[in-house]
mmCIF file of C-alpha atoms in Angstrom:
data_model
loop_
_atom_site.group_PDB
_atom_site.id
_atom_site.type_symbol
_atom_site.label_atom_id
_atom_site.label_comp_id
_atom_site.label_asym_id
_atom_site.label_seq_id
_atom_site.Cartn_x
_atom_site.Cartn_y
_atom_site.Cartn_z
ATOM 1 C CA UNK A 1 -48.308 -2.719 80.083
ATOM 2 C CA UNK A 2 -49.054 -1.506 76.386
ATOM 3 C CA UNK A 3 -50.671 1.674 77.707
ATOM 4 C CA UNK A 4 -48.103 2.625 79.948
ATOM 5 C CA UNK A 5 -45.759 2.534 77.480
ATOM 6 C CA UNK A 6 -47.575 4.089 75.080
ATOM 7 C CA UNK A 7 -47.833 7.218 77.529
ATOM 8 C CA UNK A 8 -44.389 6.809 78.181
ATOM 9 C CA UNK A 9 -43.426 7.502 74.130
ATOM 10 C CA UNK A 10 -46.504 10.124 74.398
ATOM 11 C CA UNK A 11 -44.344 11.826 76.819
ATOM 12 C CA UNK A 12 -41.147 11.637 74.585
ATOM 13 C CA UNK A 13 -43.131 13.028 71.458
ATOM 14 C CA UNK A 14 -44.445 15.971 74.011
ATOM 15 C CA UNK A 15 -41.319 16.848 75.829
ATOM 16 C CA UNK A 16 -38.791 17.014 72.929
ATOM 17 C CA UNK A 17 -36.490 19.597 74.948
ATOM 18 C CA UNK A 18 -33.395 18.394 76.654
ATOM 19 C CA UNK A 19 -32.582 19.813 80.121
ATOM 20 C CA UNK A 20 -30.686 22.627 80.051
ATOM 21 C CA UNK A 21 -31.370 23.229 76.620
ATOM 22 C CA UNK A 22 -31.938 26.483 75.898
ATOM 23 C CA UNK A 23 -35.521 26.986 75.706
ATOM 24 C CA UNK A 24 -35.566 31.177 74.136
ATOM 25 C CA UNK A 25 -34.676 31.105 70.799
ATOM 26 C CA UNK A 26 -33.532 34.755 71.071
ATOM 27 C CA UNK A 27 -31.270 33.995 74.423
ATOM 28 C CA UNK A 28 -30.138 31.029 72.196
ATOM 29 C CA UNK A 29 -28.490 33.685 69.500
ATOM 30 C CA UNK A 30 -26.912 35.833 72.077
ATOM 31 C CA UNK A 31 -25.026 32.709 73.616
ATOM 32 C CA UNK A 32 -23.751 32.043 70.310
ATOM 33 C CA UNK A 33 -23.202 35.736 69.673
ATOM 34 C CA UNK A 34 -20.729 35.478 72.695
ATOM 35 C CA UNK A 35 -19.248 32.416 71.602
ATOM 36 C CA UNK A 36 -18.362 33.759 67.834
ATOM 37 C CA UNK A 37 -16.963 37.024 69.186
ATOM 38 C CA UNK A 38 -15.048 35.360 72.017
ATOM 39 C CA UNK A 39 -13.759 32.722 69.340
ATOM 40 C CA UNK A 40 -12.539 35.489 66.742
ATOM 41 C CA UNK A 41 -10.975 37.089 68.989
ATOM 42 C CA UNK A 42 -8.872 34.065 70.087
ATOM 43 C CA UNK A 43 -8.595 33.391 66.134
ATOM 44 C CA UNK A 44 -7.181 36.926 65.341
ATOM 45 C CA UNK A 45 -4.927 36.369 68.351
ATOM 46 C CA UNK A 46 -3.113 33.609 67.319
ATOM 47 C CA UNK A 47 -2.890 34.297 63.769
ATOM 48 C CA UNK A 48 -1.301 37.996 64.938
ATOM 49 C CA UNK A 49 1.215 36.553 67.016
ATOM 50 C CA UNK A 50 2.256 34.017 64.658
ATOM 51 C CA UNK A 51 3.354 36.431 62.699
ATOM 52 C CA UNK A 52 4.533 39.523 65.275
ATOM 53 C CA UNK A 53 8.032 40.312 66.047
ATOM 54 C CA UNK A 54 6.663 41.642 69.297
ATOM 55 C CA UNK A 55 6.274 37.852 70.709
ATOM 56 C CA UNK A 56 9.436 36.656 72.267
ATOM 57 C CA UNK A 57 10.078 33.606 69.683
ATOM 58 C CA UNK A 58 10.407 30.844 72.094
ATOM 59 C CA UNK A 59 7.168 31.237 74.065
ATOM 60 C CA UNK A 60 5.431 31.350 70.624
ATOM 61 C CA UNK A 61 4.395 27.174 70.824
ATOM 62 C CA UNK A 62 3.033 28.049 74.582
ATOM 63 C CA UNK A 63 1.152 31.027 73.522
ATOM 64 C CA UNK A 64 -0.033 29.577 70.578
ATOM 65 C CA UNK A 65 -1.215 26.512 72.364
ATOM 66 C CA UNK A 66 -2.849 28.268 75.096
ATOM 67 C CA UNK A 67 -4.918 29.944 72.736
ATOM 68 C CA UNK A 68 -6.024 27.248 70.869
ATOM 69 C CA UNK A 69 -7.114 25.827 74.090
ATOM 70 C CA UNK A 70 -8.990 28.595 74.784
ATOM 71 C CA UNK A 71 -10.872 28.778 71.777
ATOM 72 C CA UNK A 72 -11.670 25.330 72.184
ATOM 73 C CA UNK A 73 -12.694 25.951 75.477
ATOM 74 C CA UNK A 74 -15.164 28.535 74.281
ATOM 75 C CA UNK A 75 -16.046 26.345 71.378
ATOM 76 C CA UNK A 76 -17.052 23.773 74.237
ATOM 77 C CA UNK A 77 -18.879 26.030 76.436
ATOM 78 C CA UNK A 78 -20.853 28.067 74.052
ATOM 79 C CA UNK A 79 -21.377 25.950 70.818
ATOM 80 C CA UNK A 80 -21.775 22.483 72.174
ATOM 81 C CA UNK A 81 -23.565 23.444 75.565
ATOM 82 C CA UNK A 82 -20.876 21.564 78.027
ATOM 83 C CA UNK A 83 -22.158 23.288 81.542
ATOM 84 C CA UNK A 84 -20.984 22.181 84.836
ATOM 85 C CA UNK A 85 -24.989 21.248 84.972
ATOM 86 C CA UNK A 86 -26.003 17.591 86.609
ATOM 87 C CA UNK A 87 -27.019 16.968 82.761
ATOM 88 C CA UNK A 88 -23.547 17.424 81.624
ATOM 89 C CA UNK A 89 -22.405 15.062 84.063
ATOM 90 C CA UNK A 90 -21.724 12.225 81.556
ATOM 91 C CA UNK A 91 -20.948 14.062 78.501
ATOM 92 C CA UNK A 92 -18.001 15.908 80.694
ATOM 93 C CA UNK A 93 -16.771 12.301 82.335
ATOM 94 C CA UNK A 94 -16.871 10.911 78.441
ATOM 95 C CA UNK A 95 -14.519 14.477 77.606
ATOM 96 C CA UNK A 96 -12.476 13.838 80.224
ATOM 97 C CA UNK A 97 -11.556 10.401 79.328
ATOM 98 C CA UNK A 98 -11.446 11.405 75.533
ATOM 99 C CA UNK A 99 -8.978 14.369 76.498
ATOM 100 C CA UNK A 100 -7.075 11.858 78.552
ATOM 101 C CA UNK A 101 -6.410 8.712 75.687
ATOM 102 C CA UNK A 102 -5.909 12.012 73.211
ATOM 103 C CA UNK A 103 -3.152 12.733 75.301
ATOM 104 C CA UNK A 104 -1.373 9.539 75.946
ATOM 105 C CA UNK A 105 -1.326 9.437 72.115
ATOM 106 C CA UNK A 106 0.020 12.351 71.317
ATOM 107 C CA UNK A 107 2.488 13.322 73.722
ATOM 108 C CA UNK A 108 3.240 9.147 74.449
ATOM 109 C CA UNK A 109 3.705 9.146 70.365
ATOM 110 C CA UNK A 110 6.025 12.225 70.859
ATOM 111 C CA UNK A 111 8.256 10.972 73.602
ATOM 112 C CA UNK A 112 9.068 7.725 72.236
ATOM 113 C CA UNK A 113 9.760 9.096 68.902
ATOM 114 C CA UNK A 114 12.088 11.666 69.972
ATOM 115 C CA UNK A 115 13.774 9.093 72.196
ATOM 116 C CA UNK A 116 13.941 6.525 69.375
ATOM 117 C CA UNK A 117 15.212 9.292 67.096
ATOM 118 C CA UNK A 118 18.332 9.901 69.927
ATOM 119 C CA UNK A 119 19.706 6.551 70.072
ATOM 120 C CA UNK A 120 19.678 6.028 66.240
ATOM 121 C CA UNK A 121 22.787 7.052 64.564
ATOM 122 C CA UNK A 122 23.035 9.540 62.043
ATOM 123 C CA UNK A 123 21.678 8.770 58.615
ATOM 124 C CA UNK A 124 25.140 8.874 56.693
ATOM 125 C CA UNK A 125 27.138 6.347 59.589
ATOM 126 C CA UNK A 126 23.620 4.139 59.081
ATOM 127 C CA UNK A 127 24.149 3.892 55.392
ATOM 128 C CA UNK A 128 28.061 3.283 55.793
ATOM 129 C CA UNK A 129 27.508 0.019 57.826
ATOM 130 C CA UNK A 130 24.960 -1.388 55.247
ATOM 131 C CA UNK A 131 27.745 -0.506 52.204
ATOM 132 C CA UNK A 132 30.530 -2.024 54.896
ATOM 133 C CA UNK A 133 28.549 -5.279 55.167
ATOM 134 C CA UNK B 1 -44.631 3.998 88.005
ATOM 135 C CA UNK B 2 -41.950 4.384 85.287
ATOM 136 C CA UNK B 3 -44.377 6.621 84.189
ATOM 137 C CA UNK B 4 -44.374 8.763 87.536
ATOM 138 C CA UNK B 5 -40.662 8.343 87.365
ATOM 139 C CA UNK B 6 -40.118 9.603 83.559
ATOM 140 C CA UNK B 7 -42.484 12.306 84.494
ATOM 141 C CA UNK B 8 -39.822 13.621 87.106
ATOM 142 C CA UNK B 9 -36.678 14.238 84.128
ATOM 143 C CA UNK B 10 -37.295 17.884 84.090
ATOM 144 C CA UNK B 11 -37.814 18.172 87.763
ATOM 145 C CA UNK B 12 -35.268 19.942 89.783
ATOM 146 C CA UNK B 13 -36.491 19.568 92.532
ATOM 147 C CA UNK B 14 -36.248 15.547 92.333
ATOM 148 C CA UNK B 15 -32.724 14.440 93.083
ATOM 149 C CA UNK B 16 -30.967 13.269 89.620
ATOM 150 C CA UNK B 17 -30.715 9.668 90.852
ATOM 151 C CA UNK B 18 -34.089 9.129 91.639
ATOM 152 C CA UNK B 19 -35.658 11.382 88.262
ATOM 153 C CA UNK B 20 -35.770 7.782 86.149
ATOM 154 C CA UNK B 21 -34.550 7.278 82.537
ATOM 155 C CA UNK B 22 -33.773 10.065 80.456
ATOM 156 C CA UNK B 23 -35.470 11.161 77.606
ATOM 157 C CA UNK B 24 -34.758 9.839 74.183
ATOM 158 C CA UNK B 25 -32.859 12.882 72.983
ATOM 159 C CA UNK B 26 -30.858 13.382 75.946
ATOM 160 C CA UNK B 27 -29.405 9.663 75.094
ATOM 161 C CA UNK B 28 -29.291 10.051 71.496
ATOM 162 C CA UNK B 29 -26.965 13.407 72.045
ATOM 163 C CA UNK B 30 -25.054 11.535 74.527
ATOM 164 C CA UNK B 31 -24.519 8.316 72.402
ATOM 165 C CA UNK B 32 -23.486 11.010 69.159
ATOM 166 C CA UNK B 33 -21.143 12.758 71.773
ATOM 167 C CA UNK B 34 -19.386 9.011 72.596
ATOM 168 C CA UNK B 35 -18.890 8.758 69.072
ATOM 169 C CA UNK B 36 -17.389 12.282 68.037
ATOM 170 C CA UNK B 37 -15.124 11.676 71.405
ATOM 171 C CA UNK B 38 -13.559 8.398 69.268
ATOM 172 C CA UNK B 39 -13.318 10.241 66.056
ATOM 173 C CA UNK B 40 -11.425 13.097 67.854
ATOM 174 C CA UNK B 41 -9.215 10.362 69.589
ATOM 175 C CA UNK B 42 -8.620 9.201 65.656
ATOM 176 C CA UNK B 43 -7.465 12.867 64.641
ATOM 177 C CA UNK B 44 -5.201 12.482 67.485
ATOM 178 C CA UNK B 45 -3.265 9.810 66.250
ATOM 179 C CA UNK B 46 -2.852 11.950 62.552
ATOM 180 C CA UNK B 47 -1.733 14.670 65.045
ATOM 181 C CA UNK B 48 0.711 12.588 66.695
ATOM 182 C CA UNK B 49 1.916 11.027 63.112
ATOM 183 C CA UNK B 50 2.216 14.999 62.182
ATOM 184 C CA UNK B 51 4.100 15.858 65.064
ATOM 185 C CA UNK B 52 6.690 13.557 64.608
ATOM 186 C CA UNK B 53 6.807 13.396 60.765
ATOM 187 C CA UNK B 54 6.390 17.291 60.320
ATOM 188 C CA UNK B 55 10.260 17.930 60.372
ATOM 189 C CA UNK B 56 10.843 14.884 57.910
ATOM 190 C CA UNK B 57 10.916 16.953 54.574
ATOM 191 C CA UNK B 58 13.596 14.637 52.938
ATOM 192 C CA UNK B 59 14.937 17.417 51.279
ATOM 193 C CA UNK B 60 11.699 18.504 50.039
ATOM 194 C CA UNK B 61 9.526 21.443 50.250
ATOM 195 C CA UNK B 62 8.994 22.692 54.279
ATOM 196 C CA UNK B 63 5.777 23.955 55.625
ATOM 197 C CA UNK B 64 6.445 27.360 55.642
ATOM 198 C CA UNK B 65 7.712 27.794 52.150
ATOM 199 C CA UNK B 66 4.435 26.029 50.948
ATOM 200 C CA UNK B 67 1.717 27.215 53.522
ATOM 201 C CA UNK B 68 -0.419 30.518 52.495
ATOM 202 C CA UNK B 69 -1.184 32.136 55.291
ATOM 203 C CA UNK B 70 -4.074 34.448 54.110
ATOM 204 C CA UNK B 71 -5.727 31.593 52.503
ATOM 205 C CA UNK B 72 -5.812 29.788 55.896
ATOM 206 C CA UNK B 73 -7.433 32.357 57.634
ATOM 207 C CA UNK B 74 -10.113 32.838 54.864
ATOM 208 C CA UNK B 75 -10.405 29.005 55.838
ATOM 209 C CA UNK B 76 -10.489 29.554 59.349
ATOM 210 C CA UNK B 77 -13.143 32.240 59.379
ATOM 211 C CA UNK B 78 -15.800 30.310 56.773
ATOM 212 C CA UNK B 79 -15.512 27.405 59.352
ATOM 213 C CA UNK B 80 -16.284 29.458 62.230
ATOM 214 C CA UNK B 81 -19.204 31.408 60.962
ATOM 215 C CA UNK B 82 -20.435 28.224 59.388
ATOM 216 C CA UNK B 83 -20.299 27.105 63.286
ATOM 217 C CA UNK B 84 -22.531 29.596 63.887
ATOM 218 C CA UNK B 85 -24.996 29.794 61.094
ATOM 219 C CA UNK B 86 -25.576 26.065 62.149
ATOM 220 C CA UNK B 87 -25.929 26.616 65.762
ATOM 221 C CA UNK B 88 -28.730 29.253 64.775
ATOM 222 C CA UNK B 89 -30.061 26.177 62.124
ATOM 223 C CA UNK B 90 -30.642 24.558 65.745
ATOM 224 C CA UNK B 91 -32.144 26.984 67.361
ATOM 225 C CA UNK B 92 -34.503 27.728 64.427
ATOM 226 C CA UNK B 93 -35.795 23.911 64.137
ATOM 227 C CA UNK B 94 -35.705 23.546 68.091
ATOM 228 C CA UNK B 95 -38.418 26.924 67.648
ATOM 229 C CA UNK B 96 -40.007 25.190 64.501
ATOM 230 C CA UNK B 97 -39.152 28.491 62.208
ATOM 231 C CA UNK B 98 -38.830 26.630 58.870
ATOM 232 C CA UNK B 99 -37.647 29.652 56.873
ATOM 233 C CA UNK B 100 -34.640 30.372 59.564
ATOM 234 C CA UNK B 101 -33.990 26.426 59.301
ATOM 235 C CA UNK B 102 -33.704 26.959 55.733
ATOM 236 C CA UNK B 103 -31.823 29.903 55.402
ATOM 237 C CA UNK B 104 -29.388 29.331 58.293
ATOM 238 C CA UNK B 105 -28.468 25.654 56.563
ATOM 239 C CA UNK B 106 -27.870 27.696 53.278
ATOM 240 C CA UNK B 107 -25.635 29.652 54.859
ATOM 241 C CA UNK B 108 -23.937 26.777 56.475
ATOM 242 C CA UNK B 109 -23.874 24.924 53.035
ATOM 243 C CA UNK B 110 -22.520 27.773 51.436
ATOM 244 C CA UNK B 111 -19.424 28.234 54.150
ATOM 245 C CA UNK B 112 -18.805 25.055 54.299
ATOM 246 C CA UNK B 113 -18.013 24.674 50.553
ATOM 247 C CA UNK B 114 -16.204 27.677 50.268
ATOM 248 C CA UNK B 115 -14.499 26.319 52.791
ATOM 249 C CA UNK B 116 -13.545 22.906 51.042
ATOM 250 C CA UNK B 117 -13.025 25.149 47.825
ATOM 251 C CA UNK B 118 -10.333 26.645 49.394
ATOM 252 C CA UNK B 119 -8.893 23.740 50.918
ATOM 253 C CA UNK B 120 -8.793 21.902 47.430
ATOM 254 C CA UNK B 121 -7.361 24.370 45.422
ATOM 255 C CA UNK B 122 -4.452 24.795 48.293
ATOM 256 C CA UNK B 123 -3.839 20.868 47.663
ATOM 257 C CA UNK B 124 -3.969 20.780 43.743
ATOM 258 C CA UNK B 125 -1.382 24.164 44.017
ATOM 259 C CA UNK B 126 0.792 22.180 46.055
ATOM 260 C CA UNK B 127 0.287 18.686 44.262
ATOM 261 C CA UNK B 128 1.341 20.801 40.686
ATOM 262 C CA UNK B 129 4.495 22.512 42.522
ATOM 263 C CA UNK B 130 5.800 18.863 43.434
ATOM 264 C CA UNK B 131 4.572 18.680 46.425
ATOM 265 C CA UNK B 132 2.065 16.112 46.436
ATOM 266 C CA UNK B 133 1.817 13.345 49.648
ATOM 267 C CA UNK B 134 4.392 11.128 48.230
ATOM 268 C CA UNK B 135 7.216 13.577 48.281
ATOM 269 C CA UNK B 136 7.963 13.183 51.727
ATOM 270 C CA UNK B 137 7.048 11.425 55.234
ATOM 271 C CA UNK B 138 6.306 15.249 56.238
ATOM 272 C CA UNK B 139 3.407 15.557 53.509
ATOM 273 C CA UNK B 140 2.190 12.606 54.101
ATOM 274 C CA UNK B 141 1.420 13.450 57.316
ATOM 275 C CA UNK B 142 -0.105 16.746 56.166
ATOM 276 C CA UNK B 143 -2.430 15.149 53.754
ATOM 277 C CA UNK B 144 -3.747 12.621 55.504
ATOM 278 C CA UNK B 145 -4.568 15.173 58.656
ATOM 279 C CA UNK B 146 -5.678 17.827 56.945
ATOM 280 C CA UNK B 147 -7.411 15.399 53.910
ATOM 281 C CA UNK B 148 -8.982 13.699 56.569
ATOM 282 C CA UNK B 149 -10.909 16.461 58.179
ATOM 283 C CA UNK B 150 -11.798 18.057 54.394
ATOM 284 C CA UNK B 151 -13.336 14.406 54.252
ATOM 285 C CA UNK B 152 -15.125 15.250 57.466
ATOM 286 C CA UNK B 153 -16.843 18.312 56.106
ATOM 287 C CA UNK B 154 -17.855 16.721 52.855
ATOM 288 C CA UNK B 155 -19.697 14.113 54.547
ATOM 289 C CA UNK B 156 -21.256 16.592 57.018
ATOM 290 C CA UNK B 157 -22.564 19.060 53.617
ATOM 291 C CA UNK B 158 -23.775 16.015 51.959
ATOM 292 C CA UNK B 159 -25.525 15.279 55.708
ATOM 293 C CA UNK B 160 -26.617 18.842 56.117
ATOM 294 C CA UNK B 161 -28.465 18.404 52.346
ATOM 295 C CA UNK B 162 -30.156 15.010 53.682
ATOM 296 C CA UNK B 163 -31.536 16.857 56.844
ATOM 297 C CA UNK B 164 -32.976 19.566 54.991
ATOM 298 C CA UNK B 165 -34.522 17.279 52.561
ATOM 299 C CA UNK B 166 -36.218 15.446 55.679
ATOM 300 C CA UNK B 167 -37.036 19.073 57.033
ATOM 301 C CA UNK B 168 -38.932 19.389 53.612
ATOM 302 C CA UNK B 169 -40.614 16.175 53.633
ATOM 303 C CA UNK B 170 -41.023 15.012 57.548
ATOM 304 C CA UNK B 171 -41.062 18.059 58.917
ATOM 305 C CA UNK B 172 -39.918 18.942 62.485
ATOM 306 C CA UNK B 173 -40.431 15.563 63.928
ATOM 307 C CA UNK B 174 -38.434 14.719 67.142
ATOM 308 C CA UNK B 175 -36.701 11.959 65.492
ATOM 309 C CA UNK B 176 -35.848 14.949 62.397
ATOM 310 C CA UNK B 177 -34.940 17.071 65.574
ATOM 311 C CA UNK B 178 -33.014 14.383 67.050
ATOM 312 C CA UNK B 179 -30.785 14.099 64.081
ATOM 313 C CA UNK B 180 -30.531 17.846 63.133
ATOM 314 C CA UNK B 181 -28.910 18.117 67.016
ATOM 315 C CA UNK B 182 -26.488 15.137 66.006
ATOM 316 C CA UNK B 183 -25.435 17.409 62.774
ATOM 317 C CA UNK B 184 -24.909 20.429 65.348
ATOM 318 C CA UNK B 185 -22.907 18.236 67.164
ATOM 319 C CA UNK B 186 -20.764 16.951 64.480
ATOM 320 C CA UNK B 187 -20.386 20.542 62.620
ATOM 321 C CA UNK B 188 -18.959 21.927 66.066
ATOM 322 C CA UNK B 189 -16.497 18.911 66.770
ATOM 323 C CA UNK B 190 -15.287 19.505 63.298
ATOM 324 C CA UNK B 191 -14.672 23.102 63.960
ATOM 325 C CA UNK B 192 -12.800 22.120 67.308
ATOM 326 C CA UNK B 193 -10.895 19.678 65.375
ATOM 327 C CA UNK B 194 -9.913 22.786 62.752
ATOM 328 C CA UNK B 195 -8.722 24.593 65.675
ATOM 329 C CA UNK B 196 -6.042 22.355 66.505
ATOM 330 C CA UNK B 197 -5.429 21.768 62.513
ATOM 331 C CA UNK B 198 -4.649 25.448 61.729
ATOM 332 C CA UNK B 199 -2.399 25.890 65.432
ATOM 333 C CA UNK B 200 -0.400 23.277 65.139
ATOM 334 C CA UNK B 201 0.420 22.673 60.773
ATOM 335 C CA UNK B 202 -0.210 26.153 59.267
ATOM 336 C CA UNK B 203 0.538 28.495 62.151
ATOM 337 C CA UNK B 204 3.409 26.036 63.749
ATOM 338 C CA UNK B 205 4.655 25.449 60.152
ATOM 339 C CA UNK B 206 8.642 26.013 60.051
#
């Protein structure tokens, strides 16, 4: 049995490469360069759009959100190497759950707080009531 | 039997369910990925607080009067390029190329430190102008969110120095490789959080 365990540890020592990991140094650099260029283009578009007068103002939040989500996708694929391969299944499942919780926390807070805000008396009236007491 | 199963770990002709336990570095990467997701959930609470409080300036300065977009663009470029050099460092260490690893790590450290210096300058400038974290709910949320990200970058820089010392003293052992991989994931995740910060806080400032 100890022999088996030794062999197993030996296996781990001699096969450090993750399945799906890039084995070729140059190929890896190419992938990172593509990711860097795409991310730089999306960043430049975001900063340009935010200051630009040629973007219809009410559409600005949606445009900036789309650019940001696109750039996050580029980072996930080219930098964090999330892929559709079977090696990434667990990581993608965890990521989906993470995105779900983040959406609950962010949008849930915004909806609840906006709703509370609408049902509150304006601040001057609130102060008035407190003074009358 | 276990050994035979294990040797199928990279064999694509064997169904995924029958390949046996994954190699240690896959498990470590997955565990660290779970930590990063929980960290991002913590950031999401800060984002939610900022989204709710960003209009509550209590008569104090507004975001659009305080933020300098040129500096933010420079910070963004620093962090993006440092993410790239960090990836190169990961590739160089996987290829056990010591020289490339050190140079890429140095570039990552310099860019990360540059980012942090710019951010601290911005903070001190704001505090001197009377726009510190205690001025309004908006500024409390701003300093909490952006400061938390900056704190992560600082921890990352310390971690990078520790990793380079380990490469120097231990070399490219499997353990050090796994840690470098985790550092890589951490640094890339910080850049993803920064995309949210510059879009929502700086570009969305009103």
